[in-house]
Structure formats: structure tokens, C-alpha cells
Amino acid sequence: MNAESGTETDTRTPTAGVAVVVIGYDDAAHVTDAVRSALAQGPAVREVVAVDDCSTDGSAGLLDRLAASEPRLRVIRRRANSGGCGTPRNTGLDAVTSPYVMFLDSDDVLPPGAATALLEAAEGAHAEVAGGLCVRRELPSGREVPWQARLYALHTVVPHPARRPRLVHDTLCVNKLYRTGFLRAHGIRFPEGRFPYEDVVFTARVLAAAPRIALVPDRVYVWHVRRSAGRLSISLDRSGVENWRARTEACRQAYEVLLGAGQKELARAVRAKFLDHDLRMYVRELGLRDAAYRRAWWELARAHLAEYDADDWARNPAAPGRLIGRVVLAAPEPCDLPRLRELAARPARLCPPYARAADGSPVWSDALPVSLEPLRARPVRALPLAVDAELRPCARGTRLRLRLHELYGRVARAGPESVEVEWLHRDDGGVVVRETAVPLAPCPSGSEPAGTPGSGAVALAPGPEPAGRAGSHAVALARGAEPAGTEPAGTVALGPCSQGSEPAGTPGSLHGGAWSAEVSVDLAALSALGVGTWDLRLRLRFRDGVSRDVSAHALTGAGLLRRSAVPSTRYGVVLVQPYATHSGALALRVAPGVRGVLSVARARLRRLLH
């Protein structure tokens, strides 16, 4: 029995067949792998239609040779390149003869069993659409990140899309199976020609037709992300402002399609998704662009956001995307980009300054008094708390210093008690630390050390050395044991920011206080997996048992964020490079031993040569 639909699902073996439409253009290196992954699905796949969009690199010839030995494969050559993905998909859709259809891009693959899982779900639930989990696989590292995993946590049948507004967040067409007759009966097609983000509009057209949808937790699509490729995919190539123009246009059309079909709640959800996902993603990258791009991007963003009405802004008004959108709307020119970048991070960070209007209410800044009043009602576990981080590698012990900022009195009232430190390996996330809470004492306002000019954040003040010798184990591998004789690591007390400051509880501490911590970093433990990148994650614990997971803002300044060679008894030397990610968070690269040093040198040489 399905909890959402309240109906029994039919688990009999499906008898229908699936067509897989594979599209490609000048992708001879990967297209046959994609087609073979579709053919390897077994009897569930009745036919594979490969549409070559007028390639010039021999792709069509490779497909013809493969088709000569595979009767299920049919190759269609387009006479002129369409400039996008929509037209070749429509060409393939017109050609299929099977009851169901799936779509596959030439540089991706279907994992084993994908077609069967979706077909069984669709047949068993009598659904017009079935969707499953897509994973983004970063190459060459192989790191996999699930796409919209919350949607696909359980087997679910959604009788009407309005029952699950979150569906608008998964705009991919490739991790789904569609009943061919359903698409044709409703005239559902992709936008033609060069139309980036064509699947955003296609997905809106599908949802507007109110299909019954089956969702499965199975992995059904592997999206290969090749950021170092000579030609980036359309969705990854965000370097030009035309990409942003295309993104806003696709989201605008999706909204209009759903609104025109009477799906008002889904249309609202499309606008909310734009704020929470699209806007935040591009804001994180604005600092990488030149001034001309930023001005053009800002103008396009303001024009799109100006179409939003009061109800769009009133829903979840303290959400980071809505706060960013209101700041962009209020400012005629790009401004406060470093601070907006931090707020666009995941988790969001609202960094200082914390300005107030004349009546004492919180505002974005004195120059731009956009109200932040909704933050006063937001739960602590969802607040955009800001923690500054400073990491200084040295032979006597690598130290990580943290500073948690007050946020309009909310932090002090919640009573922060401890912070737990995690370093997550960028490729496998297999590193954690012990989680033992330690009492803390707040650091009141007035004791803040001088910050880096223009950084928008307060620098960390050196605190007293913690008990024990420098370099003691404060970070440990989750799958390893603590070294003998050491205490559980990873949770540190948040202590006073500096000696001689006001005592805790003074009147100023409620509105401008801060809390600091210092912990030693065990480079030997972080080096155990060889050359790698580690992301810093923190868990703040409060008096009533509430916790908030955050990342930390990487402080800049003299002696910070630079590569250091640290002597190591185990590896001889460890190269350590703290750096700020695109969203401003602190991360750490380590390269242990001679091999690690040589790998860094080779990588740097390749960058210089190319």
C-alpha cells in the first residue's frame, strides 16, 4: 500500500518495452559507451534510437558500425546541426515505436537495471511517468553526488503533481521514463533549436498535463561531469551571461506553462526553486566574472525578479534565496558581492556587519536597508549563522581557530555550548570526528580583534593554547581508532575571544557578541588517504539540544590561505594548502610525502603549459 496514493501497486513483471533515445553531437569519445549502456539494459529495452545532430568527428560512422551488429539500434542522422538538445530529442521521440521512452545524452550512461526499475514502477502503479535517482559523477575523480535525493528516498506514487510540489526541483528529463502515448496525446515536446535548459520547459509541460507519477530510489542515470573537458556541456558552461539569460527565460516559460494549465501552486514552486537553487548557484560564482558580466547579470536578474508578486516573496521570507533576491531587487548596481556569496553558500552564512534601522529592526546594511526582520522568527537550526575560520599550518602544530558571530541576539538566546569539527574528504566523505560536547563561555561584544580590511568578517584572535602538547590528535578518521592515550577528538569548547574582555552576560553581548574556539588539526590523519581535498564542516550545539550544521568562512589576510610544507614524522613532509571555495568556505588540500609533493608539482606544471 502506498502512503501517498492510498492504492495498491501491481508488482507483476512488465510486458511492455522501452525505447531509449540517445542524442549526440561531435562526441565520438563517449557516444558508443552511452548506446551500449542502453543496449545492456536487457529485454526491458526494445529499441535504441541514436540521433546524431550532424556531427563532424565520425560519431555517426561509429554508430552505424555498432548498429550493423545490433538489431535493436537505429541511427538517425540529421542533415543540419540544431544547436541544442531539444530538436534531436524530438526527432528521436517521433521515431520510437515502443510504449515507453527514455532519454540519454551521449556523454552519460544508464546504470544496469535502470530501465527495468522504471518500467516496473510505471506498469505496477499505472503511471504515465516514472522517475528515479540520478547521480552526478565528477570525472576523473569518480566522486558521486545524488541529484534531488529527497524526492527519491522511497518508493512512492504521486497521483497528481500538485500533491508533491518538490517535483519542480527535478527538472531533468533523463532520469525518467514516459509513456509514449501520454506525451503524444498532450503534444509534449522539447523547445526546438538552440534553447539551453530545454528540459526545464519540457518538465513543466509534463507536470502541466497532470500525470500519475511513480518514484523509485534506484539509481537510474549517471550524469558525467567533465569540468576539464575542452568543450563544456551547455548546463556547465556558465561563463557567458547568455547562459544566465537562457536560464531565466527557461524558468519564466516553466512558470507560464504551469500557470496557464491552472497549476498555480506548482507555478509558485517554480519561482521558489529559482530563488533557492538557480539564483544562489550563480551568485556564488559572480566573484569569478568580470565587471561587464556582473552588470549584465545583475540587470537580467532584477528584470526577472521584478515579475514576482507579494505572495512569491511572502512564502518562507527568511530563506537565503529570498533575502538575496530582495537585495538584488533593491540595488540598481551590483553590490556586496562577497557577502551575498556567503549567503548563497550551502549552508548559508550571513556575515557581518549586522546593521539595524532607526527603530532597531535588523536590515541588510546602512546603505541598503532591506529588512531582515524574518530572521527573528526563523528556527536556530535554520539560521544563516556565520563562523570565521583561520588555519595556520606550522611545524609545531597546525591550528584551526573559529569564531561564531552573534546574529541579532538569536545566538545568545539559544545558548551555544559546543562546536564539533569535521573534515570531509572531497571524494568519499569518509572522515568524521568524535562528538563529545564541552561547556563554553560566551565572548561579549567589545572584545573583537581587528579584522582584515574589507573582508566583511572579523579576524580571529589568538586564544590561549589548549592543554596538552601542540599537534595533539584533534581530528580522526571515522573508520580508524584514536591513537593510544589521547582523548576523544573533534569537539572543542567555545571559549572567550581574548583575555581581559567583558565578562559573559554584559548588556553588549546580546547584540554584538561572539564565541571562539581553537583546535589542533591532525595532518597525519588527514594524510592517510594520500593527496586529497578536505571540506570543513562544523556542528554547533545549543542549550536546548538544538544543533546547526554549518561551514566556515575562510578568513584572508597576511599569512593566511597559502601553501606550507609541514615536517611530518610519518611522511617526511606534508604540503598543506588552506583555501576558500567559490562560496567562500574554508577547505584544505593535503599532499603527503615525496609522491604528494611531486603530484602537486606535476599538476602545477600542466596548468602552466595549458
PDB file of C-alpha atoms in Angstrom, residues 1-10 120-131 151 154-161 163-164 167 211-217:
ATOM      1  CA  MET A   1       0.000   0.000   0.000  1.00  0.00           C
ATOM      2  CA  ASN A   2       1.430   3.376  -0.960  1.00  0.00           C
ATOM      3  CA  ALA A   3       1.214   6.009   1.761  1.00  0.00           C
ATOM      4  CA  GLU A   4       0.695   8.911  -0.605  1.00  0.00           C
ATOM      5  CA  SER A   5      -1.740   7.484  -3.143  1.00  0.00           C
ATOM      6  CA  GLY A   6      -3.505   5.009  -0.873  1.00  0.00           C
ATOM      7  CA  THR A   7      -3.613   2.419  -3.655  1.00  0.00           C
ATOM      8  CA  GLU A   8      -2.118  -0.998  -4.191  1.00  0.00           C
ATOM      9  CA  THR A   9       0.667  -1.244  -6.738  1.00  0.00           C
ATOM     10  CA  ASP A  10       0.925  -4.067  -9.241  1.00  0.00           C
ATOM     11  CA  GLU A 120       8.220  -1.968 -13.362  1.00  0.00           C
ATOM     12  CA  ALA A 121       7.336   1.146 -11.365  1.00  0.00           C
ATOM     13  CA  ALA A 122       5.301   2.663 -14.204  1.00  0.00           C
ATOM     14  CA  GLU A 123       3.463  -0.553 -15.054  1.00  0.00           C
ATOM     15  CA  GLY A 124       2.858  -1.501 -11.439  1.00  0.00           C
ATOM     16  CA  ALA A 125       1.422   1.900 -10.492  1.00  0.00           C
ATOM     17  CA  HIS A 126      -0.345   2.543 -13.823  1.00  0.00           C
ATOM     18  CA  ALA A 127       1.702   5.748 -14.031  1.00  0.00           C
ATOM     19  CA  GLU A 128       2.363   7.879 -17.075  1.00  0.00           C
ATOM     20  CA  VAL A 129       5.764   8.903 -15.706  1.00  0.00           C
ATOM     21  CA  ALA A 130       8.327   7.112 -13.541  1.00  0.00           C
ATOM     22  CA  GLY A 131      11.417   8.754 -12.095  1.00  0.00           C
ATOM     23  CA  LEU A 151      12.495  13.050  -3.923  1.00  0.00           C
ATOM     24  CA  LEU A 154      11.285   5.824  -1.035  1.00  0.00           C
ATOM     25  CA  HIS A 155       9.039   4.013  -3.486  1.00  0.00           C
ATOM     26  CA  THR A 156       6.159   6.464  -3.903  1.00  0.00           C
ATOM     27  CA  VAL A 157       3.202   7.014  -6.194  1.00  0.00           C
ATOM     28  CA  VAL A 158       2.102  10.618  -6.689  1.00  0.00           C
ATOM     29  CA  PRO A 159      -1.450  10.646  -8.105  1.00  0.00           C
ATOM     30  CA  HIS A 160      -1.188  14.321  -9.106  1.00  0.00           C
ATOM     31  CA  PRO A 161       1.921  16.560  -9.300  1.00  0.00           C
ATOM     32  CA  ARG A 163       0.476  16.714  -4.247  1.00  0.00           C
ATOM     33  CA  ARG A 164       4.279  16.928  -4.436  1.00  0.00           C
ATOM     34  CA  LEU A 167       8.794  17.709  -8.187  1.00  0.00           C
ATOM     35  CA  PRO A 211       0.367  12.702 -14.947  1.00  0.00           C
ATOM     36  CA  ARG A 212       0.337   9.981 -12.331  1.00  0.00           C
ATOM     37  CA  ILE A 213       3.991   9.628 -11.275  1.00  0.00           C
ATOM     38  CA  ALA A 214       5.878   6.722  -9.728  1.00  0.00           C
ATOM     39  CA  LEU A 215       9.146   7.474  -7.885  1.00  0.00           C
ATOM     40  CA  VAL A 216      11.785   4.859  -7.067  1.00  0.00           C
ATOM     41  CA  PRO A 217      15.016   5.050  -5.007  1.00  0.00           C
TER      42      PRO A 217
END
